[in-house]
Amino acid sequence: MALIVQKYGGTSMGSPERIKNVARRVAKWKAQGHDVVVVVSAMSGETNRLIALAKEIQDQPDPRELDVIISTGEQVTIGLLSMALKEIGVEAKSYCGWQVRVVTDSAFNKARIQSIDEAAMRGDLSEGRVVVVAGFQGIDEQGNLTTLGRGGSDTSAVALAAALRADECQIYTDVDGVYTTDPRVVPEARRLKTITFEEMIEMASLGSKILQIRSVEFAGKYKVRLRVLSSFEDEGEGTLITFEEDENMEKAVVAGIAFDRNEARINVKGVPDKPGIAYQILGPIADANVEVDMIIQNVGENGTTDFSFTVPRGEFPRTMGVLRDVQTHIGAAKIDADDKVAKVSIVGVGMRSHCGIASTMFRTLAEEGINIQMISTSEIKVSVLIDEKYLELAVRVLHKAFGLDQAIAN
Amino acid sequence: MALIVQKYGGTSMGSPERIKNVARRVAKWKAQGHDVVVVVSAMSGETNRLIALAKEIQDQPDPRELDVIISTGEQVTIGLLSMALKEIGVEAKSYCGWQVRVVTDSAFNKARIQSIDEAAMRGDLSEGRVVVVAGFQGIDEQGNLTTLGRGGSDTSAVALAAALRADECQIYTDVDGVYTTDPRVVPEARRLKTITFEEMIEMASLGSKILQIRSVEFAGKYKVRLRVLSSFEDEGEGTLITFEEDENMEKAVVAGIAFDRNEARINVKGVPDKPGIAYQILGPIADANVEVDMIIQNVGENGTTDFSFTVPRGEFPRTMGVLRDVQTHIGAAKIDADDKVAKVSIVGVGMRSHCGIASTMFRTLAEEGINIQMISTSEIKVSVLIDEKYLELAVRVLHKAFGLDQAIAN
């Protein structure tokens, strides 16, 4: 007997047939005696359809009204899933975000959850009902509808689990867990039984996009036991996301290899080495709403320095346009760029207490003749930027070098 | 300077281009200095699409959950229209039914409005904003979403106009007003400048379906000045629906000719002429959810009587099935039926104070050799059931006989 919050994404809710499958899965948990709260996304494609409709009216849709429109996607699926549950004899009741009072701030399209009133849900659960809640949406203090941004349903699920002090929050997705790396690149990649929150955050933000990063942070903050599972397989325990301190097992030093092809590198050469130069370069880029990823500035000489950073590949032309406009102003001698680069990262909390991990990475790449263009590090990861054509090779050799293809690890 | 409530139906909101047209029309009224509250329906076809989706899950969709699903149609259009208004420089704000607290009873799928809190709307109007409200939907005392049934947006508009004590409630539709009869049958049919509430109710329920009948009753109860206008023509003052007592004009005795092809007649012959026989016949039919229209029972002789009634043509086979099941029980000698019949009605408040209207109707039909199968009357209408093949002829000769094709009338 446990209280479980389950979240099903747009693919799982993609058709009436799939919704019936979700109902059967929920019914199975209920039949085992558990209390179940289900959080759902809109049917796959629906949110995009609604955004496209809005853009036919306004190129830049009004943020408040856009949330009014796109929050209907989840409102449809909570109704459909509740019906599907009733149809197989499971009592269920749907709630929109505002009905359970998922109160957020007023940042339309990217609102953040501030509080949840769990009283109504508790009442339903105690009367034996499954509670079906619309993910992705909330209401601000003024009574306006809000949405949480892409992937916000994960955050809704974790926030509900936190509010209800649920025993586990299960995120059902189209993969059956978190892998040591992408199995399409390395067939030997293994599913991790557990991964720490910190590793998960680094893996997610580095391109292994399974969970919305904010939901993982939320789970860490409120100590929610979070599990990633496949919504298409009936067996399997997925990957449990743990707190490092809970973990007694001897862990591999490196948990996984993440990578991201969506990178473009820009070097601004020969800029005056003076205070404020980073802001002069990156300020106009931030103003153009381009998100900068890796940033490197080397020690300068002769009064000038080189400044390098990466941006998402799709933003590359726009970023170059911005830079050309300011090149004279910032006094840069030259702008050098390459949009055929990729980022490879090794991630693992074990790196904190082990030396030489980075040098193992660099040696492994050097042995294959792969040149490293940029390096950036954090406490639990090392990322390198390399020529895109070597990406698969790099991931494969690193996966082997850190012993990730051996079943014994983790 | 007036406070106007305007309602636009699904056809007017049927595409982004049409929504932009509605915005331009609203902007014109606003530019004239009026305060405007707009009530909208879902895009045409959307409610049916959502119902079909629900039925893929449950043949008989759960009523509460169905309302959760179908109320999204109007939620999308309020957002789109608000955007379209902002796009042309008109400040606007959308409200779902629950956000303006359109409180209804808990009769899902056919809820009735109990109260509306106009405070928020007043605030927006005083700050110069157009208020865009979702029609068709409300919230019950327990916080559940409800809908008002087909055509409910008309009722929403009238209820809002009543709550706001608006100067006029304008219903924009695909016709430019109420006509003396259907112009497709009688090309000489004229648009009525005014029609009384009572006439409108009879015209609407008799097949000239322009406004939801409940909205007209609501307007009568709360003395809301109601006008029907075309959403596709920029000129024209439509038809004003008035209170009889406001009307000083010399009115034609008959305001219009209504008709309904959707009728099937059933005669139950030779039933025992005893108390309770009507209930014995109609009870099982009501239990089968068939709505009976005209009902006639003649004075019997020899201890038996004949009992006749009409039902919607689509319900004819089902009704006959029910009757055959009970025929022996009720002791009917014979069941005679005809589903090729039509109802023609003359409607007018002037009939109250004029004699001989009905006989003029009967004589006119007799002169054309049209046999009358059933007659039913109320204070302001006379309806006859005739062979369907004479319908157009009957409507034409009656339209002429009561002088409705003369421009001077009304």
Coordinates of N, CA and C in Angstrom, one line a residue, chain B residues 14-118:
Chain B
G14 N -15.1 30.3 -37.3 CA -14.7 29.0 -37.9 C -13.3 29.0 -38.4
S15 N -12.5 30.1 -38.6 CA -11.2 30.0 -39.1 C -10.4 31.3 -38.5
P16 N -9.1 31.2 -38.6 CA -8.4 32.4 -38.1 C -8.8 33.7 -38.9
E17 N -9.1 33.5 -40.2 CA -9.5 34.7 -41.0 C -10.8 35.2 -40.5
R18 N -11.7 34.4 -40.2 CA -13.0 34.8 -39.7 C -12.9 35.4 -38.3
I19 N -12.1 34.9 -37.5 CA -11.9 35.4 -36.2 C -11.3 36.9 -36.3
K20 N -10.4 37.1 -37.3 CA -9.9 38.4 -37.5 C -11.1 39.4 -37.9
N21 N -12.0 38.9 -38.7 CA -13.1 39.7 -39.1 C -14.0 40.0 -37.9
V22 N -14.2 39.1 -37.0 CA -15.0 39.4 -35.8 C -14.3 40.5 -35.0
A23 N -12.9 40.4 -34.9 CA -12.2 41.4 -34.2 C -12.4 42.8 -34.8
R24 N -12.4 42.8 -36.1 CA -12.5 44.1 -36.8 C -13.9 44.7 -36.5
R25 N -14.9 43.8 -36.4 CA -16.3 44.3 -36.1 C -16.4 44.8 -34.7
V26 N -15.8 44.0 -33.8 CA -15.8 44.5 -32.4 C -15.1 45.8 -32.2
A27 N -13.9 45.9 -32.9 CA -13.1 47.2 -32.9 C -14.0 48.4 -33.3
K28 N -14.8 48.1 -34.3 CA -15.7 49.2 -34.8 C -16.6 49.7 -33.8
W29 N -17.2 48.8 -33.1 CA -18.2 49.2 -32.0 C -17.4 49.9 -30.9
K30 N -16.2 49.4 -30.6 CA -15.4 50.0 -29.5 C -15.0 51.4 -29.9
A31 N -14.6 51.6 -31.2 CA -14.2 52.9 -31.7 C -15.4 53.9 -31.6
Q32 N -16.6 53.4 -31.6 CA -17.7 54.3 -31.5 C -18.0 54.7 -30.0
G33 N -17.1 54.2 -29.2 CA -17.2 54.6 -27.8 C -18.0 53.7 -26.9
H34 N -18.4 52.5 -27.4 CA -19.2 51.6 -26.6 C -18.3 50.7 -25.8
D35 N -18.8 50.2 -24.6 CA -18.2 49.2 -23.9 C -18.7 47.8 -24.5
V36 N -17.8 46.9 -24.8 CA -18.2 45.7 -25.4 C -17.7 44.5 -24.7
V37 N -18.6 43.5 -24.4 CA -18.3 42.2 -23.9 C -18.7 41.2 -25.0
V38 N -17.8 40.4 -25.4 CA -18.0 39.4 -26.5 C -18.1 38.0 -25.9
V39 N -19.1 37.3 -26.3 CA -19.3 35.9 -26.0 C -19.1 35.0 -27.2
V40 N -18.2 34.0 -27.1 CA -17.9 33.2 -28.4 C -18.2 31.8 -28.2
S41 N -18.5 31.1 -29.3 CA -18.7 29.7 -29.3 C -17.3 29.1 -29.8
A42 N -17.3 27.7 -29.8 CA -16.1 27.0 -30.3 C -16.1 27.1 -31.8
M43 N -15.0 26.9 -32.4 CA -14.9 26.9 -33.9 C -15.8 25.8 -34.4
S44 N -16.5 26.1 -35.5 CA -17.5 25.2 -36.0 C -16.9 23.8 -36.2
G45 N -17.6 22.8 -35.7 CA -17.1 21.4 -35.9 C -16.3 20.9 -34.7
E46 N -15.7 21.9 -33.9 CA -14.8 21.5 -32.8 C -15.5 20.7 -31.7
T47 N -16.7 21.1 -31.3 CA -17.5 20.4 -30.2 C -17.8 19.0 -30.7
N48 N -18.2 18.9 -32.0 CA -18.5 17.5 -32.5 C -17.2 16.6 -32.5
R49 N -16.1 17.3 -32.9 CA -14.8 16.5 -32.9 C -14.5 16.0 -31.5
L50 N -14.7 16.8 -30.5 CA -14.4 16.4 -29.1 C -15.3 15.3 -28.6
I51 N -16.6 15.5 -29.0 CA -17.5 14.4 -28.6 C -17.2 13.1 -29.2
A52 N -16.8 13.1 -30.5 CA -16.4 11.9 -31.2 C -15.2 11.3 -30.5
L53 N -14.3 12.1 -30.1 CA -13.1 11.6 -29.4 C -13.5 10.9 -28.1
A54 N -14.4 11.6 -27.4 CA -14.8 11.0 -26.1 C -15.5 9.6 -26.3
K55 N -16.3 9.6 -27.4 CA -17.0 8.3 -27.7 C -16.1 7.2 -28.1
E56 N -14.9 7.5 -28.6 CA -14.0 6.5 -28.9 C -13.5 5.8 -27.6
I57 N -13.7 6.5 -26.5 CA -13.3 5.9 -25.2 C -14.5 5.3 -24.5
Q58 N -15.6 6.0 -24.5 CA -16.8 5.5 -23.9 C -18.0 5.7 -24.8
D59 N -18.8 4.7 -25.0 CA -20.0 4.9 -25.9 C -20.9 5.9 -25.3
Q60 N -21.1 5.8 -24.0 CA -21.9 6.8 -23.3 C -20.9 7.6 -22.4
P61 N -20.4 8.7 -22.9 CA -19.3 9.4 -22.1 C -19.8 9.8 -20.8
D62 N -19.0 9.7 -19.8 CA -19.3 10.2 -18.4 C -19.6 11.6 -18.5
P63 N -20.8 12.1 -18.0 CA -21.2 13.5 -18.2 C -20.3 14.5 -17.6
R64 N -19.8 14.2 -16.4 CA -18.8 15.2 -15.8 C -17.6 15.4 -16.7
E65 N -17.0 14.2 -17.1 CA -15.8 14.3 -17.9 C -16.0 14.8 -19.3
L66 N -17.2 14.6 -19.8 CA -17.5 15.1 -21.1 C -17.4 16.6 -21.1
D67 N -18.0 17.2 -20.0 CA -18.0 18.7 -19.9 C -16.6 19.2 -19.8
V68 N -15.7 18.5 -19.1 CA -14.3 18.9 -19.0 C -13.7 19.0 -20.4
I69 N -14.0 18.0 -21.2 CA -13.4 17.9 -22.5 C -14.0 19.0 -23.5
I70 N -15.4 19.0 -23.6 CA -16.0 19.9 -24.6 C -15.9 21.4 -24.2
S71 N -15.7 21.7 -23.0 CA -15.5 23.1 -22.7 C -14.2 23.7 -23.2
T72 N -13.3 22.9 -23.7 CA -12.1 23.4 -24.2 C -12.3 24.1 -25.5
G73 N -13.3 23.8 -26.2 CA -13.5 24.4 -27.6 C -13.6 26.0 -27.4
E74 N -14.4 26.4 -26.5 CA -14.6 27.9 -26.3 C -13.4 28.5 -25.6
Q75 N -12.6 27.7 -24.9 CA -11.4 28.2 -24.2 C -10.4 28.6 -25.3
V76 N -10.4 27.8 -26.4 CA -9.4 28.1 -27.5 C -9.9 29.4 -28.2
T77 N -11.2 29.6 -28.5 CA -11.6 30.7 -29.2 C -11.5 32.0 -28.5
I78 N -11.7 32.0 -27.1 CA -11.6 33.3 -26.4 C -10.1 33.7 -26.5
G79 N -9.2 32.8 -26.4 CA -7.8 33.2 -26.5 C -7.5 33.8 -27.9
L80 N -8.0 33.1 -28.9 CA -7.7 33.5 -30.3 C -8.3 34.9 -30.6
L81 N -9.5 35.1 -30.1 CA -10.2 36.4 -30.4 C -9.5 37.5 -29.6
S82 N -9.1 37.2 -28.4 CA -8.4 38.3 -27.6 C -7.1 38.6 -28.3
M83 N -6.4 37.6 -28.8 CA -5.1 37.9 -29.6 C -5.4 38.8 -30.8
A84 N -6.5 38.4 -31.6 CA -6.8 39.1 -32.8 C -7.2 40.6 -32.5
L85 N -7.8 40.8 -31.3 CA -8.1 42.2 -30.9 C -6.8 43.0 -30.6
K86 N -6.0 42.3 -29.8 CA -4.7 43.0 -29.5 C -3.9 43.3 -30.7
E87 N -3.9 42.4 -31.7 CA -3.2 42.5 -32.9 C -3.6 43.8 -33.7
I88 N -4.8 44.2 -33.5 CA -5.3 45.4 -34.2 C -5.4 46.6 -33.2
G89 N -4.7 46.4 -32.1 CA -4.6 47.6 -31.2 C -5.7 47.8 -30.2
V90 N -6.6 46.8 -30.0 CA -7.7 46.9 -29.1 C -7.3 46.0 -27.8
E91 N -7.3 46.7 -26.7 CA -7.0 45.9 -25.5 C -8.1 45.0 -25.2
A92 N -7.7 43.7 -24.8 CA -8.8 42.7 -24.6 C -8.3 41.7 -23.6
K93 N -9.2 41.0 -22.9 CA -8.8 40.0 -22.0 C -9.9 38.9 -22.0
S94 N -9.4 37.7 -22.0 CA -10.3 36.5 -22.1 C -10.7 36.0 -20.7
Y95 N -11.9 35.4 -20.6 CA -12.3 34.7 -19.4 C -13.0 33.4 -19.8
C96 N -12.6 32.3 -19.1 CA -13.4 31.1 -19.2 C -14.7 31.3 -18.3
G97 N -15.6 30.5 -18.5 CA -16.9 30.6 -17.7 C -16.6 30.6 -16.2
W98 N -15.7 29.7 -15.8 CA -15.4 29.7 -14.3 C -14.7 30.9 -13.8
Q99 N -14.0 31.6 -14.7 CA -13.2 32.8 -14.3 C -14.1 34.0 -14.0
V100 N -15.3 34.1 -14.8 CA -16.2 35.1 -14.4 C -17.3 34.6 -13.5
R101 N -17.0 33.4 -13.0 CA -18.0 32.7 -12.1 C -19.4 32.7 -12.7
V102 N -19.5 32.0 -13.8 CA -20.8 31.7 -14.4 C -21.2 30.4 -13.6
V103 N -21.9 30.6 -12.5 CA -22.3 29.5 -11.6 C -23.6 28.9 -12.1
T104 N -23.5 27.5 -12.3 CA -24.7 26.8 -12.8 C -25.0 25.7 -11.8
D105 N -26.1 25.0 -12.0 CA -26.4 23.8 -11.2 C -25.5 22.7 -11.7
S106 N -25.6 21.5 -11.2 CA -24.7 20.5 -11.5 C -25.2 19.5 -12.6
A107 N -26.2 19.9 -13.4 CA -26.7 19.1 -14.4 C -25.7 19.1 -15.6
F108 N -24.7 18.2 -15.5 CA -23.7 18.2 -16.6 C -24.3 18.0 -18.0
N109 N -23.7 18.7 -19.0 CA -24.2 18.6 -20.4 C -25.4 19.5 -20.6
K110 N -26.1 19.9 -19.6 CA -27.3 20.7 -19.8 C -27.6 21.6 -18.6
A111 N -26.5 22.2 -18.1 CA -26.6 22.9 -16.8 C -27.3 24.2 -17.0
R112 N -27.9 24.8 -16.0 CA -28.6 26.0 -16.0 C -27.9 27.1 -15.2
I113 N -27.8 28.3 -15.7 CA -27.0 29.3 -15.1 C -27.8 29.8 -13.8
Q114 N -27.1 30.0 -12.7 CA -27.7 30.5 -11.5 C -27.3 31.9 -11.1
S115 N -26.0 32.2 -11.4 CA -25.5 33.5 -11.1 C -24.3 33.8 -11.8
I116 N -24.0 35.1 -12.0 CA -22.7 35.5 -12.6 C -22.2 36.7 -11.8
D117 N -20.9 36.6 -11.6 CA -20.2 37.7 -10.8 C -19.6 38.6 -11.9
E118 N -20.2 39.8 -12.0 CA -19.8 40.7 -13.1 C -18.6 41.7 -12.6

